[in-house]
JSON list of C-alpha atoms in Angstrom, two decimals:
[
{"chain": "O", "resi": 1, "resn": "UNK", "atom": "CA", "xyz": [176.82, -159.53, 37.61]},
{"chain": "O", "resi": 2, "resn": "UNK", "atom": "CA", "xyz": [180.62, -161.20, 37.81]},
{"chain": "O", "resi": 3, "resn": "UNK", "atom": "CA", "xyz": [181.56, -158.18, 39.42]},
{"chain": "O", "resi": 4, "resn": "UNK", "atom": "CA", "xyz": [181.61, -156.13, 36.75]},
{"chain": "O", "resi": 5, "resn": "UNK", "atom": "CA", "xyz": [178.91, -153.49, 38.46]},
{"chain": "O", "resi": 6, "resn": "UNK", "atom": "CA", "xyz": [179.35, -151.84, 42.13]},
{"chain": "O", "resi": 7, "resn": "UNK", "atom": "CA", "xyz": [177.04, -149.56, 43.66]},
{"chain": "O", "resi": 8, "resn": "UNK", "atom": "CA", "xyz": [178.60, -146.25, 44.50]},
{"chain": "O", "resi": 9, "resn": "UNK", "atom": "CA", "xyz": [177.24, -143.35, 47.25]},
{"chain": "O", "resi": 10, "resn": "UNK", "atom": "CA", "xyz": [174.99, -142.93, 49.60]},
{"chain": "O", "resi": 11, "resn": "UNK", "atom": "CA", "xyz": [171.82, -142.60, 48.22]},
{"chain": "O", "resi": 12, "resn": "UNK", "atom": "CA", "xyz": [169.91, -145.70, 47.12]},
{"chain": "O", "resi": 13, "resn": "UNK", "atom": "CA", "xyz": [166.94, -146.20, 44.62]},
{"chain": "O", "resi": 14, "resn": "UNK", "atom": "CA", "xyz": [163.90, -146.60, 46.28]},
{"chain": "O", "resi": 15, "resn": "UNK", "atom": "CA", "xyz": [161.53, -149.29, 45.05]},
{"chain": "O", "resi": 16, "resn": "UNK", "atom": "CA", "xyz": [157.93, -148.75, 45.56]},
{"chain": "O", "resi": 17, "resn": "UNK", "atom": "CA", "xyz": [154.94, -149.35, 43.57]},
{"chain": "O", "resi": 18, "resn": "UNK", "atom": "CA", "xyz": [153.92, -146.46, 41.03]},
{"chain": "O", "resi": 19, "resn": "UNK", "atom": "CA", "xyz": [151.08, -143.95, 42.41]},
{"chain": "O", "resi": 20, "resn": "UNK", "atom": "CA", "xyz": [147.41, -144.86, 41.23]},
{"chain": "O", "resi": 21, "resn": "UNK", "atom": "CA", "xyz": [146.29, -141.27, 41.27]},
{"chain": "O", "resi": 22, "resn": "UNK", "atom": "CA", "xyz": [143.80, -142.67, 38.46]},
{"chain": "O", "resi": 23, "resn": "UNK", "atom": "CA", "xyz": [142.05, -144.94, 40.52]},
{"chain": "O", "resi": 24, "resn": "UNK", "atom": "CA", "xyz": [141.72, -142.76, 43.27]},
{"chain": "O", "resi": 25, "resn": "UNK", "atom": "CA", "xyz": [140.16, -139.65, 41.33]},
{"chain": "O", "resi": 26, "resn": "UNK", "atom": "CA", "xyz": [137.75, -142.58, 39.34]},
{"chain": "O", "resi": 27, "resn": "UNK", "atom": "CA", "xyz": [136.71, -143.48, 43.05]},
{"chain": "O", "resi": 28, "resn": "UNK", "atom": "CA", "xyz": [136.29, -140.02, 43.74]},
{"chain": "O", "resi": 29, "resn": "UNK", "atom": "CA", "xyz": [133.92, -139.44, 41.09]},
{"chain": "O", "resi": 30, "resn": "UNK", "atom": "CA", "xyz": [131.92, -142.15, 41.58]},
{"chain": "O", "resi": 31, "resn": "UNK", "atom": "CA", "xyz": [130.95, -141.53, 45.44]},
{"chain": "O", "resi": 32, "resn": "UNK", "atom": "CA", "xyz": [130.34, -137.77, 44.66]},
{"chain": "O", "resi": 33, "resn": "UNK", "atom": "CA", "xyz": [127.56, -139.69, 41.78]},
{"chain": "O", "resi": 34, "resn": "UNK", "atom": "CA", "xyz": [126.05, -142.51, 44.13]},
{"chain": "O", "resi": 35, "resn": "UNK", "atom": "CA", "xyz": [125.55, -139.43, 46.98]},
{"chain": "O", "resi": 36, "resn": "UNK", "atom": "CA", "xyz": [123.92, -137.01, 44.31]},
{"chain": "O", "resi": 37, "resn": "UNK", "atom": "CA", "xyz": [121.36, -139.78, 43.19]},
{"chain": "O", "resi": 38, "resn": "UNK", "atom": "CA", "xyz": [120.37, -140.66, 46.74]},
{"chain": "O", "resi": 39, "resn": "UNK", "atom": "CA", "xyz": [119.79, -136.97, 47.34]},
{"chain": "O", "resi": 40, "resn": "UNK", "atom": "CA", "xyz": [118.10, -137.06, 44.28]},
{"chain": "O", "resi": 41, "resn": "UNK", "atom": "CA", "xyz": [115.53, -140.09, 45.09]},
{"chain": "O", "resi": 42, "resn": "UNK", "atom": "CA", "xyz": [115.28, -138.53, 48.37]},
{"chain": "O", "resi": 43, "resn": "UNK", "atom": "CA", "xyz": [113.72, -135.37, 47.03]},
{"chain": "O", "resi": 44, "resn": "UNK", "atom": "CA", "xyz": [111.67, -137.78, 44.83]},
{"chain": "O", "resi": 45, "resn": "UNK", "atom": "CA", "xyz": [110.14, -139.46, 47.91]},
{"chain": "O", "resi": 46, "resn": "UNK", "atom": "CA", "xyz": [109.59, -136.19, 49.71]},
{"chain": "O", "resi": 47, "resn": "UNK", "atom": "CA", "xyz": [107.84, -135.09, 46.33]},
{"chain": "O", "resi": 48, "resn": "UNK", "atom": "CA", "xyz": [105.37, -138.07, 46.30]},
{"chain": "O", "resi": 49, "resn": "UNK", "atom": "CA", "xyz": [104.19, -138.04, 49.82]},
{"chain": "O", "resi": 50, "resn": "UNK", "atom": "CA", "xyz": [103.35, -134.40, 50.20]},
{"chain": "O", "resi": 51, "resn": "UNK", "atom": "CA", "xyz": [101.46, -134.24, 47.03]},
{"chain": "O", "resi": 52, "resn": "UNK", "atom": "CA", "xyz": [103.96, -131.53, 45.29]},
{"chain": "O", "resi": 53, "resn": "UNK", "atom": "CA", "xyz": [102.72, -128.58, 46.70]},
{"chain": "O", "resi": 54, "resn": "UNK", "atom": "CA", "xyz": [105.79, -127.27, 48.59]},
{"chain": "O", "resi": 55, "resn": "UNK", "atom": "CA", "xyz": [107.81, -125.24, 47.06]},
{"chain": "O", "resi": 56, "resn": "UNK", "atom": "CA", "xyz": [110.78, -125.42, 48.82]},
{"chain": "O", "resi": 57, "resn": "UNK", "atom": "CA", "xyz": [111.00, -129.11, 48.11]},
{"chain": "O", "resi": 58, "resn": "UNK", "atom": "CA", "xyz": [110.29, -129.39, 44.39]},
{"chain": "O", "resi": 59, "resn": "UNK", "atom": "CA", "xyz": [111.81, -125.95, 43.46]},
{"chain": "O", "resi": 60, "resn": "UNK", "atom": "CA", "xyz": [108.19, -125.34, 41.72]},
{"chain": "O", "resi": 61, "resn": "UNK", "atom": "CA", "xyz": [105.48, -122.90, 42.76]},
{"chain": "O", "resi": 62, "resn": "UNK", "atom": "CA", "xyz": [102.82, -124.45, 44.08]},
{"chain": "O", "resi": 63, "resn": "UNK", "atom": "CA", "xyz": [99.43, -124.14, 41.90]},
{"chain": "O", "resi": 64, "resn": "UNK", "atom": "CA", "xyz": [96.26, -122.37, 43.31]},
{"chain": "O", "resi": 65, "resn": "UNK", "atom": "CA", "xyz": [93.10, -123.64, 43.13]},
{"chain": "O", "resi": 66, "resn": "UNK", "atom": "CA", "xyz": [89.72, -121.31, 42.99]},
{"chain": "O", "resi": 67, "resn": "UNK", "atom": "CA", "xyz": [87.18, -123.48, 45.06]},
{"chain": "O", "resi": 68, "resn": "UNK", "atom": "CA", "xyz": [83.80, -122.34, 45.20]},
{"chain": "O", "resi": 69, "resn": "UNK", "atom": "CA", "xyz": [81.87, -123.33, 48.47]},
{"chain": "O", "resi": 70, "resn": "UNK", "atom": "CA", "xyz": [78.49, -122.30, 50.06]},
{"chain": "O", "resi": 71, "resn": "UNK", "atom": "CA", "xyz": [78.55, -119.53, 52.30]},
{"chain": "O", "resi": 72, "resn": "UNK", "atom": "CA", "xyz": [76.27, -120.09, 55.86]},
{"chain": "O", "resi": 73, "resn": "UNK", "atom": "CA", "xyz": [72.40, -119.16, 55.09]},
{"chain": "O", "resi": 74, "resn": "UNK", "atom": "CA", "xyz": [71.46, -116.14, 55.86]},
{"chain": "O", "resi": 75, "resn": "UNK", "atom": "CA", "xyz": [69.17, -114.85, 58.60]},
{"chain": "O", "resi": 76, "resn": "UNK", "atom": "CA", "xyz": [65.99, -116.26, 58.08]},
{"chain": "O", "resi": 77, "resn": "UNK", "atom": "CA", "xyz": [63.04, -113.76, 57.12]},
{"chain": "O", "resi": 78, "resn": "UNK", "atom": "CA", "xyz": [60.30, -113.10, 59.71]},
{"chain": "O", "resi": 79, "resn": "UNK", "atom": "CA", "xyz": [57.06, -113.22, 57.49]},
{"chain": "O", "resi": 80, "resn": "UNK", "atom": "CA", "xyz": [53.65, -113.67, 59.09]},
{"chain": "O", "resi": 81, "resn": "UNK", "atom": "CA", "xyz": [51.95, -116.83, 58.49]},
{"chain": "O", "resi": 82, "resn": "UNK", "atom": "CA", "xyz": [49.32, -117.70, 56.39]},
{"chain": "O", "resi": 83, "resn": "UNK", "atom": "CA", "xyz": [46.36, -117.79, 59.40]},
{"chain": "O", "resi": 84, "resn": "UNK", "atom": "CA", "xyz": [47.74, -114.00, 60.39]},
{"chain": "O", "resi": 85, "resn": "UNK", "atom": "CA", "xyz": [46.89, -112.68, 56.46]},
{"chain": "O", "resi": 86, "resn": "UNK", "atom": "CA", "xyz": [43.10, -111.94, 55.33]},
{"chain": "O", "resi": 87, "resn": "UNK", "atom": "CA", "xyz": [42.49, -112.22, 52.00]},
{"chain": "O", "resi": 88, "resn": "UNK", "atom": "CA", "xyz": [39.53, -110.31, 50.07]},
{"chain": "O", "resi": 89, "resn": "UNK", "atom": "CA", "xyz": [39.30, -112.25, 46.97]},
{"chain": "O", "resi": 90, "resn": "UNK", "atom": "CA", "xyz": [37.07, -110.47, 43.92]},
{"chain": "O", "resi": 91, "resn": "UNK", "atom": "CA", "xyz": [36.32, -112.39, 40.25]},
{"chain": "O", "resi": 92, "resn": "UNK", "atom": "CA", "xyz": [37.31, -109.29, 37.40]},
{"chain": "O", "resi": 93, "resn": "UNK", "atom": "CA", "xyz": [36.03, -112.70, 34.97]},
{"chain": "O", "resi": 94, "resn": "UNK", "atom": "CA", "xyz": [33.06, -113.06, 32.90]},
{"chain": "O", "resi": 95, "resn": "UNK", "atom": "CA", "xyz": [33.39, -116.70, 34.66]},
{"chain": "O", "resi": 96, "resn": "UNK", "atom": "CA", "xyz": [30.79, -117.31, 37.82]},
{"chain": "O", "resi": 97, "resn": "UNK", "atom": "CA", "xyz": [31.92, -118.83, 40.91]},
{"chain": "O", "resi": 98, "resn": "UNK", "atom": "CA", "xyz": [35.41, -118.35, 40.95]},
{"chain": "O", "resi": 99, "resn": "UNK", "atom": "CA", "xyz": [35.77, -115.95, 43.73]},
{"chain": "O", "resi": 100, "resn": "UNK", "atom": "CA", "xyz": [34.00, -118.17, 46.18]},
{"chain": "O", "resi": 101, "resn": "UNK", "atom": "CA", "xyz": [35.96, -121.49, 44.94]},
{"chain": "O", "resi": 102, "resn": "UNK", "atom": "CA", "xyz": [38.90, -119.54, 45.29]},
{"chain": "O", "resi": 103, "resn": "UNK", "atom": "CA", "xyz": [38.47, -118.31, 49.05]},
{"chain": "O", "resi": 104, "resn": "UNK", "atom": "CA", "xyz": [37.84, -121.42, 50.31]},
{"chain": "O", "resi": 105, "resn": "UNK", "atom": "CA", "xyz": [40.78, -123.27, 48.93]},
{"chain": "O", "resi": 106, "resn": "UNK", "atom": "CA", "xyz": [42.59, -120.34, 50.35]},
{"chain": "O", "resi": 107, "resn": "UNK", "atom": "CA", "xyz": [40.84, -121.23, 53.92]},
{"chain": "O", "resi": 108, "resn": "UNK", "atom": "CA", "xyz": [41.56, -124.44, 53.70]},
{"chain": "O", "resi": 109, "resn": "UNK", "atom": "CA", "xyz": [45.04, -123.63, 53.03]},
{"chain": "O", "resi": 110, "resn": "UNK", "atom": "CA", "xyz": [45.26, -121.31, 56.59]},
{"chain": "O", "resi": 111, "resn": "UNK", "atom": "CA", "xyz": [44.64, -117.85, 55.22]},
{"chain": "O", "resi": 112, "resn": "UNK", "atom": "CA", "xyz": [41.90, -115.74, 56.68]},
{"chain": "O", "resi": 113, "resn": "UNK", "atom": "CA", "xyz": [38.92, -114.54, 54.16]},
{"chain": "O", "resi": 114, "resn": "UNK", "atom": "CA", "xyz": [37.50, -111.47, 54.10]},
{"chain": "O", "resi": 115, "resn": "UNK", "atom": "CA", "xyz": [35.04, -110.19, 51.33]},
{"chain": "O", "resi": 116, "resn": "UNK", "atom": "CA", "xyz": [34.03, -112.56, 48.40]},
{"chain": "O", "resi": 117, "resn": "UNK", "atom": "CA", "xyz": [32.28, -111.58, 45.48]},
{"chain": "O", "resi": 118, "resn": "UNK", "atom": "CA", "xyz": [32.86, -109.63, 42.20]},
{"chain": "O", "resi": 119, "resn": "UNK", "atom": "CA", "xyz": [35.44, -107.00, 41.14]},
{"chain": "O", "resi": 120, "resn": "UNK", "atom": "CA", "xyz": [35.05, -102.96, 41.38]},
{"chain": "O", "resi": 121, "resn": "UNK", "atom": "CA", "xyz": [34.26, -101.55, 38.01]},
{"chain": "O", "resi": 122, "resn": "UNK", "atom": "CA", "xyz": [38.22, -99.73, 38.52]},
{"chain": "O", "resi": 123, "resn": "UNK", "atom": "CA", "xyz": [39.62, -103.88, 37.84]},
{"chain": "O", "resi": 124, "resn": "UNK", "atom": "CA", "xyz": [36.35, -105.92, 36.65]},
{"chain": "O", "resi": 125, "resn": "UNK", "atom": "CA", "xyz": [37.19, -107.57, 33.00]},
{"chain": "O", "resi": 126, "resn": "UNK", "atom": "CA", "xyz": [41.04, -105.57, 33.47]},
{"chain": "O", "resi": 127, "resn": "UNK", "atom": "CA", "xyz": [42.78, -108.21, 34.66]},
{"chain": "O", "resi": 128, "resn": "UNK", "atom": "CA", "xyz": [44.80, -109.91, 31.73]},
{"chain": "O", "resi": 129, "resn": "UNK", "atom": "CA", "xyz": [46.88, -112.34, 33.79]},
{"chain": "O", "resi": 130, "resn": "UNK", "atom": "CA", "xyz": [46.58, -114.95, 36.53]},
{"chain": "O", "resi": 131, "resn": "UNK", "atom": "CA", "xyz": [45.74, -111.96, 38.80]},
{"chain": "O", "resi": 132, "resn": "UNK", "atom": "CA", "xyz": [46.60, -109.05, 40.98]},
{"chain": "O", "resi": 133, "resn": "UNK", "atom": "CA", "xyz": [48.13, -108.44, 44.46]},
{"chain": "O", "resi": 134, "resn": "UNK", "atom": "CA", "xyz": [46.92, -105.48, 46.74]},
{"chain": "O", "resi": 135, "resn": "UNK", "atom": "CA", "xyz": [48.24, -104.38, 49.51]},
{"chain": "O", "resi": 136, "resn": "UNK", "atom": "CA", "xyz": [49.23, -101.83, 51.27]},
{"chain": "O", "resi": 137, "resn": "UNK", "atom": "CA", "xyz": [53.11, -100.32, 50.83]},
{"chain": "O", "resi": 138, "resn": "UNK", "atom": "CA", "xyz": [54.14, -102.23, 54.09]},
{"chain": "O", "resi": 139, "resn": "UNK", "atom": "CA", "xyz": [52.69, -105.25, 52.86]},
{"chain": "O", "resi": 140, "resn": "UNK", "atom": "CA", "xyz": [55.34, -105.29, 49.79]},
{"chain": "O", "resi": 141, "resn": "UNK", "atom": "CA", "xyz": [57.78, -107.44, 51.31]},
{"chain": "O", "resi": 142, "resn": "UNK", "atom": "CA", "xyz": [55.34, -109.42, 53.89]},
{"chain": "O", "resi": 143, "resn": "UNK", "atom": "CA", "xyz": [52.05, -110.57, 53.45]},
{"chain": "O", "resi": 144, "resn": "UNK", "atom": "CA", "xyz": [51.87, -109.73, 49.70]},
{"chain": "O", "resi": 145, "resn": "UNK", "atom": "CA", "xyz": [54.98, -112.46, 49.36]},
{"chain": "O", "resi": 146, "resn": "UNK", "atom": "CA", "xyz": [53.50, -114.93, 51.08]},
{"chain": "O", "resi": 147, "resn": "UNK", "atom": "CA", "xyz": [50.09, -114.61, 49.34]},
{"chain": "O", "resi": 148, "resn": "UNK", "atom": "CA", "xyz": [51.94, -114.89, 46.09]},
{"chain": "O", "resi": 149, "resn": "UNK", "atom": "CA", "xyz": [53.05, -117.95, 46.73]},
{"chain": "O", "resi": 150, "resn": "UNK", "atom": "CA", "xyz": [49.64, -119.59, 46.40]},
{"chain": "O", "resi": 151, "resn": "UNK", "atom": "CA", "xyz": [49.09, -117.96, 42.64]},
{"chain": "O", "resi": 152, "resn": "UNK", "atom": "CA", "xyz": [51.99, -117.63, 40.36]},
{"chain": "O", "resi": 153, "resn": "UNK", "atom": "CA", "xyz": [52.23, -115.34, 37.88]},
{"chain": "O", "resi": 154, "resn": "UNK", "atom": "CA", "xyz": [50.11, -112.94, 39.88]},
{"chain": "O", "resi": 155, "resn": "UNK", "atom": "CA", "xyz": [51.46, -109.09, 39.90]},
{"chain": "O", "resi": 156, "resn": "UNK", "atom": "CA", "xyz": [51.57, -107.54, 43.08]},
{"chain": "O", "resi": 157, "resn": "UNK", "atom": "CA", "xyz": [50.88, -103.94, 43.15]},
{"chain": "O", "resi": 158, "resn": "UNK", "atom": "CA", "xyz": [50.86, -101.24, 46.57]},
{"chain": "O", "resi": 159, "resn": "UNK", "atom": "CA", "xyz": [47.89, -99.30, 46.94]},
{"chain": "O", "resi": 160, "resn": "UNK", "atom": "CA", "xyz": [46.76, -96.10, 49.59]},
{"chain": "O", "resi": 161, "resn": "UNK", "atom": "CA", "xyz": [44.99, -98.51, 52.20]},
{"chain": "O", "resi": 162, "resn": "UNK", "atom": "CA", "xyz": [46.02, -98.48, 55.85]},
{"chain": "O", "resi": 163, "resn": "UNK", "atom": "CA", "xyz": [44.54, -101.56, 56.47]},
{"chain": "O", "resi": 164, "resn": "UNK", "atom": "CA", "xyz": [46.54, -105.33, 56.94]},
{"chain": "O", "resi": 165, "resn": "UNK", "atom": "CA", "xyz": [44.48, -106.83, 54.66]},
{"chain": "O", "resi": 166, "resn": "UNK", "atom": "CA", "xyz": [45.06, -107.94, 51.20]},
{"chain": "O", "resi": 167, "resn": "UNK", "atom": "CA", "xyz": [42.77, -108.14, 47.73]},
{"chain": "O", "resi": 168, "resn": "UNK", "atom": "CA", "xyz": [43.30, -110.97, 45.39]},
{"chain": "O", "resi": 169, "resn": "UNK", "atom": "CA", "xyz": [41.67, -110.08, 42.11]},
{"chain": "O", "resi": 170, "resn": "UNK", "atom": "CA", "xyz": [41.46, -113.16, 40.02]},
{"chain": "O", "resi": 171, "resn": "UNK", "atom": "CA", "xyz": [42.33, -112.34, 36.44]},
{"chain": "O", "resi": 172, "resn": "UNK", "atom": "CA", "xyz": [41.27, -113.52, 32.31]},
{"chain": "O", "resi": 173, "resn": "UNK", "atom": "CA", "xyz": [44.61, -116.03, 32.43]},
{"chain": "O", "resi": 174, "resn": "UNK", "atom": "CA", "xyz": [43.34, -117.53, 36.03]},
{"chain": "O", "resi": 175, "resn": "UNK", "atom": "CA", "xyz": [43.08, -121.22, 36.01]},
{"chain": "O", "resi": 176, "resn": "UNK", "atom": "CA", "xyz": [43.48, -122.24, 39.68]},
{"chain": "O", "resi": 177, "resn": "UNK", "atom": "CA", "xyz": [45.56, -121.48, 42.42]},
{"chain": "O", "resi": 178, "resn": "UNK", "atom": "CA", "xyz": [48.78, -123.34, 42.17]},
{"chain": "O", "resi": 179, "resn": "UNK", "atom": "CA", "xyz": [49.43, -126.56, 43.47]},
{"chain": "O", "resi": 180, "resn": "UNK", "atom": "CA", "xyz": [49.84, -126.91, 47.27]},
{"chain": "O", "resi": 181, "resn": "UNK", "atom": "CA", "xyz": [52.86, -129.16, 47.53]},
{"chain": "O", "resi": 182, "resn": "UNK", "atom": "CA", "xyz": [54.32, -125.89, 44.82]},
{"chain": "O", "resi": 183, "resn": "UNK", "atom": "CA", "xyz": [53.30, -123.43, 47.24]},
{"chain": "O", "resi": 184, "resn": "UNK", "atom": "CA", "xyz": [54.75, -125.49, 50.57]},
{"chain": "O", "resi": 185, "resn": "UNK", "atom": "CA", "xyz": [57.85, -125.31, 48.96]},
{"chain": "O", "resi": 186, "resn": "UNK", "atom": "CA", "xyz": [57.94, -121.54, 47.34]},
{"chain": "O", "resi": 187, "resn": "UNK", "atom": "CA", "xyz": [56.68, -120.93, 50.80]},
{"chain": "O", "resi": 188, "resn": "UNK", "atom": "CA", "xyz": [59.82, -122.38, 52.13]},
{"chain": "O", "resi": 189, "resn": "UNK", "atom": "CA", "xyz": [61.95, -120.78, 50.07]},
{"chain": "O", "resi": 190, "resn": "UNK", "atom": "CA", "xyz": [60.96, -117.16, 51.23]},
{"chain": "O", "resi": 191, "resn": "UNK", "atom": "CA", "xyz": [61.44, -118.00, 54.98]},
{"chain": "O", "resi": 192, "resn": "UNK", "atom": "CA", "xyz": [64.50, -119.93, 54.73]},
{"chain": "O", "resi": 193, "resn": "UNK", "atom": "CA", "xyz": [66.61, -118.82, 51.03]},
{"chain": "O", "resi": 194, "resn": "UNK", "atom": "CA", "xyz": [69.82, -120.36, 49.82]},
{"chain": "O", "resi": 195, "resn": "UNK", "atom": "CA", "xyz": [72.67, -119.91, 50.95]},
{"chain": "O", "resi": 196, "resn": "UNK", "atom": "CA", "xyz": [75.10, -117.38, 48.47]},
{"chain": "O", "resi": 197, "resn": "UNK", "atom": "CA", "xyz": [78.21, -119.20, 46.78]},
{"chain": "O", "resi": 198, "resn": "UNK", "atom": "CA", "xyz": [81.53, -117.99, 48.11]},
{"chain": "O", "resi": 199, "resn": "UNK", "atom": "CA", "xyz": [84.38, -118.19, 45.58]},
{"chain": "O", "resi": 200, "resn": "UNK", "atom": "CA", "xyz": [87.58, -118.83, 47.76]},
{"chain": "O", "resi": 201, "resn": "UNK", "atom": "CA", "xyz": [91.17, -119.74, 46.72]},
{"chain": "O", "resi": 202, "resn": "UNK", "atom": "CA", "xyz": [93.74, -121.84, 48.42]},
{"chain": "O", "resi": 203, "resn": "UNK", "atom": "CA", "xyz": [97.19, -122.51, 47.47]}
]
């Protein structure tokens, strides 16, 4: 400087690098971004393994689903079987021989015969349908049920006897009894039933 300058006092300037306050807040910034994203993809992950259904992971409420599912069987009915039923069967046709044809594919089916032969004038030429059921009121839900297995179509009907047994009157629309492997399984279906659906929902 030739001399010309001289540095007066006691303070001094201090020489140190300018502040990067920018760089630091950029930095800032950017580590507060890369955490939220791998918090992010975390929840993402947690999402995809466990199917979406919690709630306090996806911020969502979870759907319900109505499933409907078979509810157990229910008690199984105690009906009497076929060789514990006797069966009168009567023809109210203008057709011969059916009574008899019918009683013994009825016997060789396991029911018990009683009388054969032709209808009381109260029934005889009456009978528009397959045929008719008589029994008495206990036999309603029993016997009768059973029987009707082996003709379908047939009405059943209560009358005033005290007696067990039953009267099958064979009717105009009668064409046979129906088929065994028919009645095996209607037969089935009284002494063991379906089980009732259950609707139940899950969330």
């Amino acid at each position: 400087m030739g001399g010309q300058y001289r540095i007066t006092g006691g303070k001094y300037p201090r020489m140190r690098p300018p502040r990067r306050r920018g760089r630091r807040v950029a930095a800032v910034v950017a580590s507060v971004a890369v955490l939220g994203l791998i918090g992010w993809g975390t929840l993402q992950l947690i999402d995809v393994f466990t199917g979406g259904d919690n709630p306090t992971v996806t911020g969502r409420t979870a759907d319900c689903r109505t499933k409907t599912e078979a509810a157990p069987a229910v008690q199984v009915r105690n009906l009497p079987k076929p060789g514990r039923i006797t069966v009168n069967v009567y023809n109210a046709t203008q057709r011969t021989g059916l009574a008899k044809k019918t009683a013994d594919e009825l016997k060789k089916r396991g029911f018990r015969i009683g009388a054969v032969g032709n209808a009381t004038k109260q029934y005889d030429r009456k009978v528009k349908g397959t045929g008719l059921l008589l029994g008495s009121p206990a036999a309603q839900d029993t016997s009768l049920r059973v029987l009707g297995t082996q003709l379908a179509g047939a009405r059943s009907r209560a009358d005033g006897r005290k007696g067990a047994d039953l009267d099958l009157i064979i009717g105009d629309g009668f064409t046979g009894l129906t088929r065994q492997t028919a009645a095996d399984q209607a037969l089935t279906a009284l002494t063991a039933p379906a089980p009732t659906a259950v609707t139940k929902k899950s969330c």
